[in-house]
Short mmCIF file of C-alpha atoms in Angstrom, two decimals:
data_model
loop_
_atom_site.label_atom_id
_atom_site.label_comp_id
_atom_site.label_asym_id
_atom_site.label_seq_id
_atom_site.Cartn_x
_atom_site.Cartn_y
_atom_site.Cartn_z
CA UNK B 1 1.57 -5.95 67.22
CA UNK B 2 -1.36 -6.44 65.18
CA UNK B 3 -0.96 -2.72 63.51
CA UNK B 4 2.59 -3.90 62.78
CA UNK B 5 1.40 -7.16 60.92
CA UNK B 6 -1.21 -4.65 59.07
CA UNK B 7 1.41 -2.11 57.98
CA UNK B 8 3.90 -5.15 57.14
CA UNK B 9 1.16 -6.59 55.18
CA UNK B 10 -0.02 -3.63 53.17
CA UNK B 11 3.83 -2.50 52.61
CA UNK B 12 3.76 -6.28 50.99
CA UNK B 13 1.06 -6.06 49.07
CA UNK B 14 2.16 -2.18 47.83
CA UNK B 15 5.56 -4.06 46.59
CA UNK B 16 3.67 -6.49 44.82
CA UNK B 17 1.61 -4.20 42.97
CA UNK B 18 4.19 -1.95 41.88
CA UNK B 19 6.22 -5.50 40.81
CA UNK B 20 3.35 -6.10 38.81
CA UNK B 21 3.74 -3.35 36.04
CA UNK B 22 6.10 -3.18 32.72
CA UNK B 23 6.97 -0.42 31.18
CA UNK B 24 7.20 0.26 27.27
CA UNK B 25 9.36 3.07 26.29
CA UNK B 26 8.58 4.90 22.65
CA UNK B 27 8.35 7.60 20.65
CA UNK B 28 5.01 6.43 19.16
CA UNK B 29 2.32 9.23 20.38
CA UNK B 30 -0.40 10.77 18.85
CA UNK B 31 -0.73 9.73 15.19
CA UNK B 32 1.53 7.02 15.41
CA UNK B 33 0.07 5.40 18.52
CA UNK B 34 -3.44 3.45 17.49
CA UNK B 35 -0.86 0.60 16.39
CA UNK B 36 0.99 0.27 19.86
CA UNK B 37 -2.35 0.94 21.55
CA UNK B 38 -3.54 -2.36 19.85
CA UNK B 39 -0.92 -3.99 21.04
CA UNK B 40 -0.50 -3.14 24.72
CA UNK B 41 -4.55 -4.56 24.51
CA UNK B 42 -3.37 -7.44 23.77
CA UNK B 43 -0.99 -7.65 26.29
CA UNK B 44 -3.34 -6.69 29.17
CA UNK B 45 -5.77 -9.62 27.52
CA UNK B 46 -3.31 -12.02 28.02
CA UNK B 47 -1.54 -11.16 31.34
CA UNK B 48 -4.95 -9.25 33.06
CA UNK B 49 -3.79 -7.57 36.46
CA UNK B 50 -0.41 -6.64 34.33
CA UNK B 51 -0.15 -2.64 34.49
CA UNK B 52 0.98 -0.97 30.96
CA UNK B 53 2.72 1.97 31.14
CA UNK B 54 2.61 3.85 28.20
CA UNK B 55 5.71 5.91 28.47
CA UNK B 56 5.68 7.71 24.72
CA UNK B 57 8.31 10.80 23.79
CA UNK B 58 6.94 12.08 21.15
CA UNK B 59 8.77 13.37 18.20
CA UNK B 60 9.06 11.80 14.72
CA UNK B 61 12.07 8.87 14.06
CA UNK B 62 12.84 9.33 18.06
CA UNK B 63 14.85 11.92 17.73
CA UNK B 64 12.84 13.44 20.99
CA UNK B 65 12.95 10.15 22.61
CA UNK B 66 16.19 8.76 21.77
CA UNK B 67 17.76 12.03 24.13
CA UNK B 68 15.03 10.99 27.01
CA UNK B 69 16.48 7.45 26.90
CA UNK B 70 20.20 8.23 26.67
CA UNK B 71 19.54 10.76 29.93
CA UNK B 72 17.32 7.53 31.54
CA UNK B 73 20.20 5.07 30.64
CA UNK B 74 22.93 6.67 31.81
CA UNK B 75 21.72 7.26 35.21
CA UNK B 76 20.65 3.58 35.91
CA UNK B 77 16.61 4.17 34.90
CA UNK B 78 16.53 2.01 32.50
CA UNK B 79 12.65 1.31 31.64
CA UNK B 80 11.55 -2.20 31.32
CA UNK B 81 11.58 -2.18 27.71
CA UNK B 82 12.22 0.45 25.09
CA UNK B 83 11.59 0.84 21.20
CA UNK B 84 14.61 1.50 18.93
CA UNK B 85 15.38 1.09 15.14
CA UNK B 86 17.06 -2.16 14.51
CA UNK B 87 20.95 -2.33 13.56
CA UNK B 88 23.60 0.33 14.86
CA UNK B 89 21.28 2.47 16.55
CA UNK B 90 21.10 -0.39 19.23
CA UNK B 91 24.49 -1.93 18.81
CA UNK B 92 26.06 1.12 17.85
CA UNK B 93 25.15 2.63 21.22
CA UNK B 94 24.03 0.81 24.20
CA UNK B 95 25.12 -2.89 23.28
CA UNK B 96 29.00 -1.74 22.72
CA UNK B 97 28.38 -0.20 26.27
CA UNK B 98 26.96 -3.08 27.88
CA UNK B 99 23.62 -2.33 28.52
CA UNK B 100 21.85 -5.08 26.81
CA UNK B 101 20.85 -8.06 27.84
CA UNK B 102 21.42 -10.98 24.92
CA UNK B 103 17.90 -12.36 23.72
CA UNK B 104 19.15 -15.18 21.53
CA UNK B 105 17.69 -17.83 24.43
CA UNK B 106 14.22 -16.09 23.96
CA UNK B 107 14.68 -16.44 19.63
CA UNK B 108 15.67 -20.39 20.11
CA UNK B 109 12.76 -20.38 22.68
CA UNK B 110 10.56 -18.76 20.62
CA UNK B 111 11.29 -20.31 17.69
CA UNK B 112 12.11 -16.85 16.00
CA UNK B 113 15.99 -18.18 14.29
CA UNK B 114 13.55 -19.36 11.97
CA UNK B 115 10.58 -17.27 11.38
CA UNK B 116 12.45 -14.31 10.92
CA UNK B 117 14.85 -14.02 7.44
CA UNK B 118 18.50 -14.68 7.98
CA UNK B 119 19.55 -10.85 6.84
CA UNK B 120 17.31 -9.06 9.30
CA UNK B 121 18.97 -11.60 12.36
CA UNK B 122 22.15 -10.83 10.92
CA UNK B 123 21.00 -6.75 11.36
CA UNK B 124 20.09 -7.15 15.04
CA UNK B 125 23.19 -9.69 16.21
CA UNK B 126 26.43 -9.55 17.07
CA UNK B 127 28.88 -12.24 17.67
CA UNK B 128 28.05 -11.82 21.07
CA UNK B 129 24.42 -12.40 20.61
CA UNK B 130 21.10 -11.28 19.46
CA UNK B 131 19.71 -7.55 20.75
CA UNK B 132 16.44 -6.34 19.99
CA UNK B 133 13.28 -8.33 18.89
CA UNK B 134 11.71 -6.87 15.42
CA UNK B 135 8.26 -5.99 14.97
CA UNK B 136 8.29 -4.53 11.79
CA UNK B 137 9.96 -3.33 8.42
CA UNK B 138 9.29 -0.23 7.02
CA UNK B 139 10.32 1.22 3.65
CA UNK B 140 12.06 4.05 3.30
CA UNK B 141 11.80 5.31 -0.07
CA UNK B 142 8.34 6.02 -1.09
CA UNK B 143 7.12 8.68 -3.39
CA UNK B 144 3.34 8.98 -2.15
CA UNK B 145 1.02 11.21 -4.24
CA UNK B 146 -3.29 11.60 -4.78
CA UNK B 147 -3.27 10.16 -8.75
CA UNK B 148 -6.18 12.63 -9.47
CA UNK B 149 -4.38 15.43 -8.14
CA UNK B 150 -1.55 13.90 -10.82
CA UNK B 151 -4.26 13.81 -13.04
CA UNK B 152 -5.20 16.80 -12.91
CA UNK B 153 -2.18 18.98 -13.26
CA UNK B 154 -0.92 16.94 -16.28
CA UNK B 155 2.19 15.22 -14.61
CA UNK B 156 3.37 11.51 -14.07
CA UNK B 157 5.32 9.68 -11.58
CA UNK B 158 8.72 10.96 -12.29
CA UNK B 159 11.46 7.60 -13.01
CA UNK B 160 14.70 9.35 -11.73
CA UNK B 161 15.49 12.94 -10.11
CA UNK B 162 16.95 14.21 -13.42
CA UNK B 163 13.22 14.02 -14.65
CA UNK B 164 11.78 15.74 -11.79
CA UNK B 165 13.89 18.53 -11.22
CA UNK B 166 13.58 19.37 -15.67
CA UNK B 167 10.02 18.00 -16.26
CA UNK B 168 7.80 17.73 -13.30
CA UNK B 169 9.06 20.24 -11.27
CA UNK B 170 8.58 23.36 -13.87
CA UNK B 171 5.26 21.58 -14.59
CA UNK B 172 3.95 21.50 -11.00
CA UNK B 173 5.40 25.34 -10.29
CA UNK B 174 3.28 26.40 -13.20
CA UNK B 175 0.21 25.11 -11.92
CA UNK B 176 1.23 26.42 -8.83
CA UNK B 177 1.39 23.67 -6.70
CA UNK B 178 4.17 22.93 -4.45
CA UNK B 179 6.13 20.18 -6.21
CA UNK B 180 7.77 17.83 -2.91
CA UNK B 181 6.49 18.93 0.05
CA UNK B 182 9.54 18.63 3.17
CA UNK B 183 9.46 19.00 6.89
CA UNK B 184 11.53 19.81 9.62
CA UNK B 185 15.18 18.49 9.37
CA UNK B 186 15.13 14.73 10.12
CA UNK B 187 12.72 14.54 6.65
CA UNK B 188 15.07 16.12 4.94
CA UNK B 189 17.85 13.86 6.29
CA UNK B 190 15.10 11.50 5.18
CA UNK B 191 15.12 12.66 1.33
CA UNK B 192 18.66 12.99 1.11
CA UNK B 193 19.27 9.02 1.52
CA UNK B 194 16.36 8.27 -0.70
CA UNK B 195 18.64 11.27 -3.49
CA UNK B 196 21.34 9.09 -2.38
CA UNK B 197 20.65 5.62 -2.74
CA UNK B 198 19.09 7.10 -6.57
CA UNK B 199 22.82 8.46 -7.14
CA UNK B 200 24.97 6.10 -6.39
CA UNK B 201 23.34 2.98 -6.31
CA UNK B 202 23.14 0.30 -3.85
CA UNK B 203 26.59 -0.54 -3.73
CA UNK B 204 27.64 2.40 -3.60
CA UNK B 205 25.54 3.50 -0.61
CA UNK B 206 26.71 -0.06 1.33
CA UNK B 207 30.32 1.70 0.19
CA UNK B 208 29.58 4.94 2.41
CA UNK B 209 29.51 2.16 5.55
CA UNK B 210 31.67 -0.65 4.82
CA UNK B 211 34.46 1.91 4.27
CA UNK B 212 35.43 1.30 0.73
CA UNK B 213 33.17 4.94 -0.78
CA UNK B 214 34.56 8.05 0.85
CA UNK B 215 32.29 10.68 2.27
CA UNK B 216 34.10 13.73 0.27
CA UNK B 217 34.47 11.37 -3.03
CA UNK B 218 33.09 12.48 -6.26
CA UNK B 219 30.33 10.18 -6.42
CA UNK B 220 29.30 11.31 -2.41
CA UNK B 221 29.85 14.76 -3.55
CA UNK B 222 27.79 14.80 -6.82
CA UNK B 223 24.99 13.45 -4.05
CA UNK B 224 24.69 17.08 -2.27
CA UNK B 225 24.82 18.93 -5.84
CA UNK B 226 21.77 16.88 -7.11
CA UNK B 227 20.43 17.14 -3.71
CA UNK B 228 20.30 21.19 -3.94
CA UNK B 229 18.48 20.68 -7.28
CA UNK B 230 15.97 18.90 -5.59
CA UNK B 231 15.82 21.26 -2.85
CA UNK B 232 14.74 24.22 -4.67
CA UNK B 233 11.20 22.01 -6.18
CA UNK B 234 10.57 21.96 -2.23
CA UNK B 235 8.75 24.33 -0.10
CA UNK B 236 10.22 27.42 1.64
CA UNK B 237 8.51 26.74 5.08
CA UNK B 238 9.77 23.31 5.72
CA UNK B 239 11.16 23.96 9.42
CA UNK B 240 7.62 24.89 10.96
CA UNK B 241 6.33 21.37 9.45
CA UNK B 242 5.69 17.65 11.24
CA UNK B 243 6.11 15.01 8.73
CA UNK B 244 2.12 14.38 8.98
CA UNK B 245 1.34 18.32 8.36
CA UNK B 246 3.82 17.35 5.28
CA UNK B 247 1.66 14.93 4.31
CA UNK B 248 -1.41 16.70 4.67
CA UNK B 249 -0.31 18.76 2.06
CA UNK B 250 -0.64 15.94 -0.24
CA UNK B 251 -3.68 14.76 0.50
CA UNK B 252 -5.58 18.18 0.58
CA UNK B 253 -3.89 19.00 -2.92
CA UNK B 254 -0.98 21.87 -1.73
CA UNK B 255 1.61 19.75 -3.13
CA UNK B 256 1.83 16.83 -5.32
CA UNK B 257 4.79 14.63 -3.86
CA UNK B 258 6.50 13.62 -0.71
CA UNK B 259 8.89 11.06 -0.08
CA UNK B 260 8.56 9.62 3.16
CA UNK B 261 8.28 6.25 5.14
CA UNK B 262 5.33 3.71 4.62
CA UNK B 263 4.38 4.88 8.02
CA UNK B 264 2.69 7.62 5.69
CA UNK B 265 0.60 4.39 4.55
CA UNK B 266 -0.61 4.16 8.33
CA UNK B 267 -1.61 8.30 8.54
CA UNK B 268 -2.97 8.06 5.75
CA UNK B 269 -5.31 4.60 5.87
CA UNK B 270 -5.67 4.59 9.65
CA UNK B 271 -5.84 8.58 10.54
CA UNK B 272 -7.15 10.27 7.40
CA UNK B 273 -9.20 7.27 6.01
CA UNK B 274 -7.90 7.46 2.99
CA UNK B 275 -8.24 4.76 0.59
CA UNK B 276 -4.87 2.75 -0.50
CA UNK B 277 -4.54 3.25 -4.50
CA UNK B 278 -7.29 5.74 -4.84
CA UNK B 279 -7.25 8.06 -1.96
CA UNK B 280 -3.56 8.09 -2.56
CA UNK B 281 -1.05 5.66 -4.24
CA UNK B 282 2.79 5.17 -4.10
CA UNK B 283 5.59 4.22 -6.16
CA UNK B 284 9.60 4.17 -5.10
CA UNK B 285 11.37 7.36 -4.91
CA UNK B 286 12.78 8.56 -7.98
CA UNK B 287 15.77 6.01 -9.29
CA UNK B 288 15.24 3.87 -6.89
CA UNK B 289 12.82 1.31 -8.29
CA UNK B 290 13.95 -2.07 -7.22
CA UNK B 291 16.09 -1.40 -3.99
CA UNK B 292 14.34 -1.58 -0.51
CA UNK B 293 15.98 0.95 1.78
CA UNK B 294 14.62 -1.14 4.96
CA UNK B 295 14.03 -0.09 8.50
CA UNK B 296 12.75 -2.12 11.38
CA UNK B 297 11.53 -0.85 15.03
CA UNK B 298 12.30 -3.05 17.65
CA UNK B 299 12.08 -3.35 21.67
CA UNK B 300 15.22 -4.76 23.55
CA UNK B 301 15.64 -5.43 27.26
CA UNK B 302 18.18 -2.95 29.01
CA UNK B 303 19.87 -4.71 32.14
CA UNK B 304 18.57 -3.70 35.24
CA UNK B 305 15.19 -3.79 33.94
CA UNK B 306 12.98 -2.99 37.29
CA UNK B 307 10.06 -5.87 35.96
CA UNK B 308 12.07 -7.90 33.86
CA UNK B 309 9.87 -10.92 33.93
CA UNK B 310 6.82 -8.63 32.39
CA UNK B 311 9.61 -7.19 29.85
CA UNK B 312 9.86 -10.60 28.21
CA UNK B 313 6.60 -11.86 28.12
CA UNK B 314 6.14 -8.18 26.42
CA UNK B 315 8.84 -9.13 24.00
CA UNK B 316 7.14 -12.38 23.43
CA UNK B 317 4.18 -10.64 22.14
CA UNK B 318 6.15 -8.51 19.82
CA UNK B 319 7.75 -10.93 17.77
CA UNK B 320 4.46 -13.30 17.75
CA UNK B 321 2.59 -13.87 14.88
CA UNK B 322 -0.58 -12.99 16.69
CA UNK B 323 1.37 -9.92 17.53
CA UNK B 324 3.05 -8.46 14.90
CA UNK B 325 -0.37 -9.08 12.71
CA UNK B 326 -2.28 -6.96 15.23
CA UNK B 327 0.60 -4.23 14.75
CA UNK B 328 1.49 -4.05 11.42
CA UNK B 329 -1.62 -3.54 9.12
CA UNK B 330 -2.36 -0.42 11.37
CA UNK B 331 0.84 0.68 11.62
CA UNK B 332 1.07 0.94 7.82
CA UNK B 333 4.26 -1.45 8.21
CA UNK B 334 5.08 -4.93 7.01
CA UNK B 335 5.70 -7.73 9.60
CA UNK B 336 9.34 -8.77 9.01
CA UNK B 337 7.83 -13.03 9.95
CA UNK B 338 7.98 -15.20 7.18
CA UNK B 339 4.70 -16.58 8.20
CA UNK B 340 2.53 -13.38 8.16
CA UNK B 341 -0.81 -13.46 7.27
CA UNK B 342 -0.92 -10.82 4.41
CA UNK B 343 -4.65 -11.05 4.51
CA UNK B 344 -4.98 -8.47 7.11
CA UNK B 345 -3.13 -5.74 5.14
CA UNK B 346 -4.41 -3.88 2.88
CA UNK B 347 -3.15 -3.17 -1.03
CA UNK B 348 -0.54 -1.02 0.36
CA UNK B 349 0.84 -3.40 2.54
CA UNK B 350 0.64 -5.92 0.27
CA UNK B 351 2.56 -4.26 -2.02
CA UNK B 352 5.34 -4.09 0.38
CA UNK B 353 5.86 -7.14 1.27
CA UNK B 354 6.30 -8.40 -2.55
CA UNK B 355 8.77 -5.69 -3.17
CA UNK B 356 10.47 -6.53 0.24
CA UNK B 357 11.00 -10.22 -0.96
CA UNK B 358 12.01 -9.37 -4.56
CA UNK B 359 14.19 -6.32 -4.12
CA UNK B 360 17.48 -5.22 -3.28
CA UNK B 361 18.05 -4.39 0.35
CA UNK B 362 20.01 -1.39 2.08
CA UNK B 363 19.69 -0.23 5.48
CA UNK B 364 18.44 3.75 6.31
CA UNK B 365 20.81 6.12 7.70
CA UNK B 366 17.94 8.42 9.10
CA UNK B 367 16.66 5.71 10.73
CA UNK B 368 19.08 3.59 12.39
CA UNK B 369 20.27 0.54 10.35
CA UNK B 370 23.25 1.45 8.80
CA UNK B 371 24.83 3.98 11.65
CA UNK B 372 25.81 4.78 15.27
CA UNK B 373 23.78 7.60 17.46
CA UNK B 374 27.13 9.46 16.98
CA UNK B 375 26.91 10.30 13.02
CA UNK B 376 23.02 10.08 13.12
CA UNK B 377 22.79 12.96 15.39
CA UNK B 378 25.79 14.82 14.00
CA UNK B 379 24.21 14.31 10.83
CA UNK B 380 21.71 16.84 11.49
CA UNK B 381 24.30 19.76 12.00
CA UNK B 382 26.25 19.03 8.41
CA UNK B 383 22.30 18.84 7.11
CA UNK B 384 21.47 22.32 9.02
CA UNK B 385 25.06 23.81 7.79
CA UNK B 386 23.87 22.60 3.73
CA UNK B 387 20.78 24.25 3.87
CA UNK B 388 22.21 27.85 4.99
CA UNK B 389 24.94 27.51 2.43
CA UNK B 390 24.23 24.87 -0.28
CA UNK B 391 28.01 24.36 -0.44
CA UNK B 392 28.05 20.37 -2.11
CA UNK B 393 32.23 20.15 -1.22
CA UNK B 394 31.95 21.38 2.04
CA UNK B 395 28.85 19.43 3.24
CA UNK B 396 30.88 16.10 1.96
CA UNK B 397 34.04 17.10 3.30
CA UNK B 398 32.29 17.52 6.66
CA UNK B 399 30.49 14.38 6.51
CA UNK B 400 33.69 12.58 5.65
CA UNK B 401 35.34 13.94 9.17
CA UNK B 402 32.05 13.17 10.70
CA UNK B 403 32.31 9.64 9.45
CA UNK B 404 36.11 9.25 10.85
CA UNK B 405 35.17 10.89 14.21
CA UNK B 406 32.19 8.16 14.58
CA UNK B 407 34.24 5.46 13.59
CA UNK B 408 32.02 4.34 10.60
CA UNK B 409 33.58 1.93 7.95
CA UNK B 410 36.07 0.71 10.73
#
C-alpha cells in the first residue's frame, strides 16, 4: 500500500510539473533572439517555478517556422503560444479554420482597446473577435547604408528608383562596389514590395488587395519591368546569402545599400555594435518617403493549448508596457502602445516612431499583413520563375491567377 501511495504521489507531482511549463513558439534564433531572451526573463521573474520553453525555428520572416507550425497544427500539437505576423497571416490561415481562441476578453481586461491605435486592432480583428496580441511594428522599407562609405564613393541617398538605377548605380559599379546588396528569395520578395509601393503608390498597392488594381494591369506590370532594372544593380550571389550576411556587406563596405526591415536596426545596434546615425544611418526606400509599409509580430493562443493558463499570463506580458519596452529597443522595433516610453530607444527607434505617427500606412505582403499563407508562399515560385526569365508580363499574369486561386480581393 504504502509504495502505491508513493508512486500515486510522485505520478502527481510529475503531472504537476509538466502542467507547470508554457511554451513559446518562434522563428526568432540566433541573431534575432537577445530580444525574446529578455523577455522570457521577465517572465520567469514574475511567475518563478514557470518553465520557458524556447521552441525557435529558425529561418528569416518564418518561412522555416511557419511549415513547422502548419505540420504541429494540423495534427492537434498546437504549442501553448506561437509568434506570427499580424493581419492575414493569422486570420488568413488558422482563424478562418478555427483554431484560435478570441482574445478580445484579455484586450478589455487588459485595458489594450485603448492603448493600442484603432488601425492596428482593426489589423488583428475580425467581426468575430480579436486574434493575436502585438508586440511590435516594424518598418518595412528602409534603405540602410554606412554615410562614410557614401562619402567616400561620391554618391547620395538616391530619392526614387529612376535615380538609382541611372545615377547611383553606374556610380557605385565604377568604384566597384556592389550597389544593393540581396539575399536569398524572401529579401527579394522583400525589395519587390518596397519597388512596388515606390511604383504605384499607396493606393495603388491597397488596390492589389482590396480587388479594385489587377495583378496583370499595366501599372502591376510596369512594377516587374522596373523591378528587373533594379535587379541588375544587385549582386550575382544572392541565393547563398542570410539577410544578416546581406547586411554585413554594408557594414564592412562590399556594398553600399540594402533595403531591408528595421530589424536590420537591431543586428546592427544590438549584434554588431554599431552606432545608430554614424555607424550606419537610414532613410525610406527609394520613392517611398512618407508611406510606412508596417508589420507587426504577434503571439496568439491556438485552442487546445496544453498550459493555457501560462499562455495568457505570457500574452499578458507581451502586450504590457513593461513588456513591450523590454522587447522593442533591442529588437530594433517600435512598440505599437501609445504609451511607450521612447526614452529607451535609441535615435533609430526614435525615428520610427515619428514617421509611424505621421505617415501613410500600408501593410507588407512579405510579411503577413496584407495576405493569406496561400499567395505568400506561392509568391515565392512566381518570384523564383522572374528571376530565371525576367519576363515582366508573365510574372504579372501569374501573380494575377495566383491572386484568384488565393481568393485575395474577394
Amino acid at each position: 500500500m504504502r509504495k502505491a501511495l508513493v508512486l500515486l504521489a510522485t505520478l502527481v507531482l510529475s503531472a504537476a510539473f509538466a502542467q507547470n511549463s508554457v511554451e513559446i513558439f518562434s522563428w526568432w534564433a540566433g541573431d534575432e533572439g537577445p530580444a525574446l531572451e529578455a523577455l522570457i526573463k521577465q517572465y520567469e521573474t514574475d511567475h518563478p517555478g514557470v518553465e520557458v520553453i524556447n521552441a525557435t525555428v529558425t529561418g528569416g520572416s518564418g518561412v522555416n517556422a511557419r511549415a513547422v507550425l502548419k505540420t504541429r497544427m494540423l495534427g492537434g500539437d498546437p504549442p501553448d503560444s506561437f509568434q506570427v505576423h499580424a493581419g492575414q497571416e493569422l486570420i488568413g490561415t488558422w482563424v478562418v479554420a478555427d483554431r484560435m481562441e478570441d482574445l478580445t476578453s484579455l484586450f478589455k481586461e487588459q485595458g489594450w482597446l485603448t492603448a493600442f491605435p484603432q488601425g492596428l486592432l482593426d489589423l488583428i480583428s475580425t467581426d468575430k473577435g480579436i486574434w493575436s496580441v502585438p508586440v511590435n511594428i516594424h518598418r518595412s522599407n528602409v534603405l540602410w547604408y554606412v554615410p562614410a562609405n557614401l562619402e567616400k564613393w561620391g554618391v547620395t541617398v538616391p530619392a526614387d528608383w529612376n535615380e538609382f538605377v541611372t545615377t547611383t548605380c553606374p556610380a557605385l559599379r565604377t568604384a566597384g562596389v556592389t550597389p544593393l546588396v540581396i539575399g536569398e528569395n524572401w529579401t527579394v520578395q522583400h525589395l519587390w514590395e518596397s519597388v512596388a509601393v515606390a511604383e504605384m503608390g499607396p493606393d495603388g498597392w491597397r488596390g492589389l488587395w482590396d480587388g479594385s488594381v489587377a495583378f496583370d494591369s499595366p501599372e502591376a506590370q510596369a512594377v516587374w519591368e522596373t523591378f528587373d532594372k533594379v535587379l541588375a544593380c544587385t549582386n550575382a550571389d544572392f541565393t547563398g546569402l542570410s539577410w544578416q550576411q546581406a547586411t554585413d556587406r554594408v557594414a564592412n563596405g562590399q556594398a553600399a545599400f540594402n533595403v531591408m526591415g528595421d530589424w536590420a536596426a537591431g543586428y546592427m545596434a544590438t549584434t554588431l555594435g554599431l552606432e545608430p546615425g554614424t555607424g550606419f544611418a537610414w532613410a525610406a526606400s527609394p520613392g517611398t518617403d512618407g508611406v510606412f509599409i508596417l508589420l507587426a509580430d504577434s503571439f496568439g493562443l491556438p485552442k487546445g493549448a496544453p498550459d493555457r493558463d501560462n499562455a495568457l499570463a505570457w500574452l499578458e506580458l507581451v502586450g504590457s508596457k513593461k513588456g513591450q519596452d523590454i522587447f522593442n529597443p533591442l529588437k530594433g522595433s517600435i512598440s505599437p502602445r501609445l504609451d511607450s516610453d521612447l526614452s529607451k530607444y535609441n535615435a533609430y527607434g526614435k525615428s520610427a516612431a515619428a514617421d509611424y505617427q505621421s505617415d501613410t500606412q500600408v501593410g507588407s505582403l512579405v510579411h503577413g499583413a496584407v495576405a493569406n499563407e496561400t499567395f505568400m508562399s506561392d509568391f515565392a515560385t512566381v518570384m523564383e520563375t522572374f528571376l530565371s526569365n525576367r519576363d515582366a508580363a508573365e510574372a504579372a499574369s501569374l501573380a494575377a491567377e495566383l491572386a484568384g486561386r488565393a481568393h485575395i480581393g474577394n
